[in-house]
Short mmCIF file of C-alpha atoms in Angstrom, two decimals:
data_model
loop_
_atom_site.label_atom_id
_atom_site.label_comp_id
_atom_site.label_asym_id
_atom_site.label_seq_id
_atom_site.Cartn_x
_atom_site.Cartn_y
_atom_site.Cartn_z
CA SER A 1 -12.92 2.43 -0.14
CA GLN A 2 -13.31 -1.29 0.14
CA GLN A 3 -10.94 -3.94 1.30
CA GLY A 4 -10.21 -7.20 -0.43
CA GLU A 5 -9.95 -10.46 1.46
CA GLU A 6 -7.09 -12.70 0.47
CA ASP A 7 -7.14 -16.46 0.75
CA PRO A 8 -5.31 -18.48 1.90
CA GLN A 9 -3.71 -16.53 4.73
CA ALA A 10 -0.52 -18.53 4.29
CA LEU A 11 0.87 -20.68 1.51
CA SER A 12 4.03 -22.77 1.57
CA ILE A 13 5.41 -24.31 -1.63
CA GLN A 14 8.65 -25.55 -3.17
CA GLU A 15 10.64 -23.64 -5.75
CA GLY A 16 9.39 -24.34 -9.25
CA GLU A 17 5.80 -24.92 -8.16
CA ASN A 18 2.96 -22.58 -8.99
CA ALA A 19 1.32 -20.43 -6.32
CA THR A 20 -2.30 -19.34 -6.51
CA MET A 21 -3.80 -16.70 -4.28
CA ASN A 22 -7.40 -15.59 -4.27
CA CYS A 23 -9.13 -12.35 -3.48
CA SER A 24 -12.77 -11.63 -2.82
CA TYR A 25 -14.45 -8.27 -2.54
CA LYS A 26 -17.93 -7.00 -1.84
CA THR A 27 -19.04 -4.21 -4.18
CA SER A 28 -18.57 -3.51 -7.87
CA ILE A 29 -15.19 -2.25 -8.97
CA ASN A 30 -13.46 -0.10 -11.54
CA ASN A 31 -10.22 -2.05 -11.24
CA LEU A 32 -8.36 -4.34 -8.90
CA GLN A 33 -4.68 -4.19 -8.08
CA TRP A 34 -2.23 -6.68 -6.62
CA TYR A 35 0.72 -5.66 -4.46
CA ARG A 36 3.63 -7.51 -2.90
CA GLN A 37 5.39 -6.71 0.36
CA ASN A 38 8.68 -8.26 1.32
CA SER A 39 9.21 -8.42 5.06
CA GLY A 40 9.97 -4.97 6.45
CA ARG A 41 9.81 -3.31 3.06
CA GLY A 42 7.37 -1.12 1.17
CA LEU A 43 4.56 -2.40 -1.01
CA VAL A 44 5.34 -2.96 -4.65
CA HIS A 45 2.67 -2.72 -7.31
CA LEU A 46 2.46 -5.92 -9.36
CA ILE A 47 -0.45 -5.64 -11.72
CA LEU A 48 -3.74 -3.84 -12.32
CA ILE A 49 -6.73 -5.47 -13.97
CA ARG A 50 -9.70 -3.42 -15.09
CA SER A 51 -13.29 -4.47 -14.58
CA ASN A 52 -13.77 -5.15 -18.29
CA GLU A 53 -10.75 -7.48 -18.40
CA ARG A 54 -10.89 -11.16 -17.51
CA GLU A 55 -7.23 -12.07 -17.54
CA LYS A 56 -3.92 -10.27 -17.58
CA HIS A 57 -0.32 -11.44 -17.72
CA SER A 58 2.93 -9.89 -16.60
CA GLY A 59 5.99 -12.11 -16.78
CA ARG A 60 5.37 -15.05 -14.44
CA LEU A 61 2.24 -13.46 -13.06
CA ARG A 62 -1.25 -14.19 -14.25
CA VAL A 63 -4.26 -12.41 -12.82
CA THR A 64 -7.86 -13.32 -13.46
CA LEU A 65 -10.97 -11.38 -12.59
CA ASP A 66 -14.52 -12.66 -12.30
CA THR A 67 -16.77 -9.70 -11.61
CA SER A 68 -19.87 -11.92 -11.39
CA LYS A 69 -18.30 -13.72 -8.44
CA LYS A 70 -16.51 -10.62 -7.19
CA SER A 71 -13.25 -12.47 -7.08
CA SER A 72 -9.76 -12.36 -8.48
CA SER A 73 -6.82 -14.72 -8.46
CA LEU A 74 -3.09 -14.21 -8.73
CA LEU A 75 -1.04 -17.06 -10.13
CA ILE A 76 2.74 -17.05 -9.86
CA THR A 77 4.24 -19.68 -12.12
CA ALA A 78 7.58 -21.42 -11.58
CA SER A 79 8.00 -19.77 -8.20
CA ARG A 80 11.39 -18.78 -6.81
CA ALA A 81 12.62 -18.28 -3.29
CA ALA A 82 12.68 -14.53 -4.05
CA ASP A 83 8.88 -14.63 -4.45
CA THR A 84 8.60 -15.17 -0.70
CA ALA A 85 6.52 -12.20 0.47
CA SER A 86 3.03 -11.13 1.45
CA TYR A 87 0.59 -10.47 -1.38
CA PHE A 88 -2.36 -8.11 -1.20
CA CYS A 89 -5.27 -7.31 -3.45
CA ALA A 90 -6.83 -3.86 -3.52
CA PRO A 91 -10.19 -3.36 -5.22
CA ILE A 92 -11.04 0.12 -6.46
CA GLY A 93 -14.74 0.98 -6.50
CA ASP A 94 -16.55 1.93 -9.68
CA SER A 95 -17.57 5.30 -8.32
CA GLY A 96 -14.14 6.52 -9.17
CA TYR A 97 -10.82 6.37 -7.55
CA SER A 98 -10.84 5.67 -3.86
CA THR A 99 -8.10 5.08 -1.39
CA LEU A 100 -6.45 1.68 -1.44
CA THR A 101 -7.27 -0.35 1.64
CA PHE A 102 -5.31 -3.47 2.40
CA GLY A 103 -6.36 -6.68 4.11
CA LYS A 104 -4.18 -9.20 5.89
CA GLY A 105 -2.82 -10.60 2.66
CA THR A 106 -1.50 -14.01 1.73
CA MET A 107 1.92 -14.82 3.12
CA LEU A 108 3.76 -16.92 0.55
CA LEU A 109 6.81 -18.95 1.53
CA VAL A 110 8.79 -20.51 -1.29
CA SER A 111 11.37 -23.01 -0.10
CA PRO A 112 14.47 -23.81 -2.14
CA GLU B 1 13.00 4.18 -12.47
CA PRO B 2 11.56 7.03 -10.37
CA GLU B 3 10.81 6.14 -6.79
CA VAL B 4 9.31 7.55 -3.63
CA THR B 5 12.03 8.31 -1.11
CA GLN B 6 11.57 8.58 2.61
CA THR B 7 13.73 9.90 5.44
CA PRO B 8 14.71 8.94 8.01
CA SER B 9 14.73 5.18 7.53
CA HIS B 10 14.63 4.70 11.28
CA GLN B 11 13.96 7.11 14.14
CA VAL B 12 13.82 6.56 17.87
CA THR B 13 12.03 9.21 19.86
CA GLN B 14 10.91 9.81 23.41
CA MET B 15 7.22 9.68 24.21
CA GLY B 16 5.69 13.14 23.96
CA GLN B 17 8.19 14.40 21.43
CA GLU B 18 7.27 15.74 18.02
CA VAL B 19 8.35 13.77 14.99
CA ILE B 20 8.45 14.76 11.34
CA LEU B 21 8.71 12.09 8.69
CA ARG B 22 9.74 13.26 5.28
CA CYS B 23 8.90 12.01 1.84
CA VAL B 24 9.77 12.98 -1.70
CA PRO B 25 7.02 11.64 -3.95
CA ILE B 26 7.62 10.83 -7.58
CA SER B 27 7.84 13.96 -9.67
CA ASN B 28 4.63 14.89 -11.51
CA HIS B 29 2.47 12.72 -9.28
CA LEU B 30 -0.66 14.46 -8.08
CA TYR B 31 -1.87 12.33 -5.17
CA PHE B 32 0.04 11.64 -1.99
CA TYR B 33 -0.59 9.25 0.86
CA TRP B 34 0.61 8.14 4.25
CA TYR B 35 0.06 4.62 5.50
CA ARG B 36 1.36 2.90 8.59
CA GLN B 37 2.04 -0.68 9.60
CA ILE B 38 2.37 -1.71 13.21
CA LEU B 39 4.69 -4.68 13.56
CA GLY B 40 2.92 -7.87 12.57
CA GLN B 41 -0.26 -6.11 11.50
CA LYS B 42 -1.73 -5.00 8.22
CA VAL B 43 -0.97 -1.81 6.34
CA GLU B 44 -3.40 0.91 7.45
CA PHE B 45 -4.40 4.02 5.56
CA LEU B 46 -3.82 7.32 7.34
CA VAL B 47 -4.40 10.18 4.93
CA SER B 48 -4.53 11.20 1.30
CA PHE B 49 -3.57 14.61 -0.06
CA TYR B 50 -4.44 16.25 -3.34
CA ASN B 51 -4.32 19.78 -4.64
CA ASN B 52 -2.71 21.02 -1.44
CA GLU B 53 -5.33 19.71 0.88
CA ILE B 54 -6.37 16.54 2.67
CA SER B 55 -8.83 14.62 0.49
CA GLU B 56 -9.47 11.71 2.85
CA LYS B 57 -8.34 10.59 6.27
CA SER B 58 -8.91 7.62 8.52
CA GLU B 59 -9.93 7.48 12.16
CA ILE B 60 -6.29 6.95 13.06
CA PHE B 61 -5.40 10.37 11.68
CA ASP B 62 -6.48 12.44 14.68
CA ASP B 63 -5.42 15.90 15.80
CA GLN B 64 -1.99 14.61 16.73
CA PHE B 65 -1.22 14.10 13.06
CA SER B 66 -0.75 16.66 10.32
CA VAL B 67 0.55 16.64 6.77
CA GLU B 68 2.15 19.33 4.73
CA ARG B 69 3.56 19.85 1.29
CA PRO B 70 5.85 22.77 2.05
CA ASP B 71 7.30 23.03 -1.44
CA GLY B 72 7.00 21.39 -4.82
CA SER B 73 8.82 18.22 -3.86
CA ASN B 74 8.43 17.29 -0.18
CA PHE B 75 5.48 15.78 1.63
CA THR B 76 5.71 15.50 5.40
CA LEU B 77 3.87 13.74 8.19
CA LYS B 78 4.08 15.32 11.62
CA ILE B 79 3.13 13.60 14.83
CA ARG B 80 2.78 16.29 17.43
CA SER B 81 3.18 14.39 20.68
CA THR B 82 4.16 10.79 20.11
CA LYS B 83 2.71 7.91 22.07
CA LEU B 84 4.07 4.41 22.50
CA GLU B 85 1.37 3.09 20.19
CA ASP B 86 2.63 5.31 17.37
CA SER B 87 5.56 2.94 16.99
CA ALA B 88 5.20 1.58 13.47
CA MET B 89 6.56 1.66 9.96
CA TYR B 90 5.20 4.70 8.13
CA PHE B 91 4.91 4.48 4.36
CA CYS B 92 4.59 7.41 2.03
CA ALA B 93 3.06 6.81 -1.39
CA SER B 94 2.16 8.75 -4.49
CA ARG B 95 0.01 8.23 -7.57
CA PRO B 96 0.10 9.90 -10.97
CA GLY B 97 -3.64 10.51 -11.16
CA GLN B 98 -3.61 10.64 -14.91
CA GLY B 99 -2.46 8.59 -17.85
CA ALA B 100 -2.43 4.85 -18.29
CA ALA B 101 -0.83 4.26 -14.89
CA GLY B 102 -2.92 6.90 -13.17
CA ASN B 103 -4.40 4.50 -10.66
CA THR B 104 -1.18 2.83 -9.60
CA ILE B 105 0.15 3.78 -6.19
CA TYR B 106 3.92 3.75 -5.67
CA PHE B 107 5.19 3.22 -2.14
CA GLY B 108 8.39 4.29 -0.47
CA GLU B 109 10.49 1.93 1.63
CA GLY B 110 9.14 3.31 4.86
CA SER B 111 10.32 5.11 7.97
CA TRP B 112 10.47 2.95 11.05
CA LEU B 113 9.44 4.96 14.11
CA THR B 114 10.14 3.65 17.58
CA VAL B 115 8.66 5.56 20.51
CA VAL B 116 10.25 4.81 23.87
#
């Protein structure tokens, strides 16, 4: 399994602004997933993007994937205070499914 | 929507005692996991379980730990003799393993273990 590295480690914005988080990984992937964790709670799956996809949308979320740069980004548009959480990316190797391994994540704080 | 359920939500135990954390994965899921998160640290993989056996485990998952799927619905994590450093939030998770969402892992809300 491989671990993604999220950047920045922390992000503080105002409600209504957009939040962009980045993820880099090292080896080729089958897919990449983004998860959210509210403080003290379990991880919640947000979105999965496959290696042959470049962009995917889900509500206010937009994920991009650049396999040539081995990077992905998660954009949250029109952020709300309820989006305050830690966000993690989890790359899945192209050899088949492997266990998700999580990095330190990006801690997003959205102020009212 | 189906969810992974975990019990207890919080347990306090004396050092050296055995602890069993229980999980009910989502029905029809084929892969099961335990993760843990020490306060303020990242979520760490412990073990994965498929077809009634461990498919992968981390260095953390030593002989003090064991997992079991005693029946068709429960998945348990046992810590044989707890240490102070076992204090953490333990997350159970499951994955369908097939279908369009086969690669998505669904997490429970966690069991907070405090060893005193």
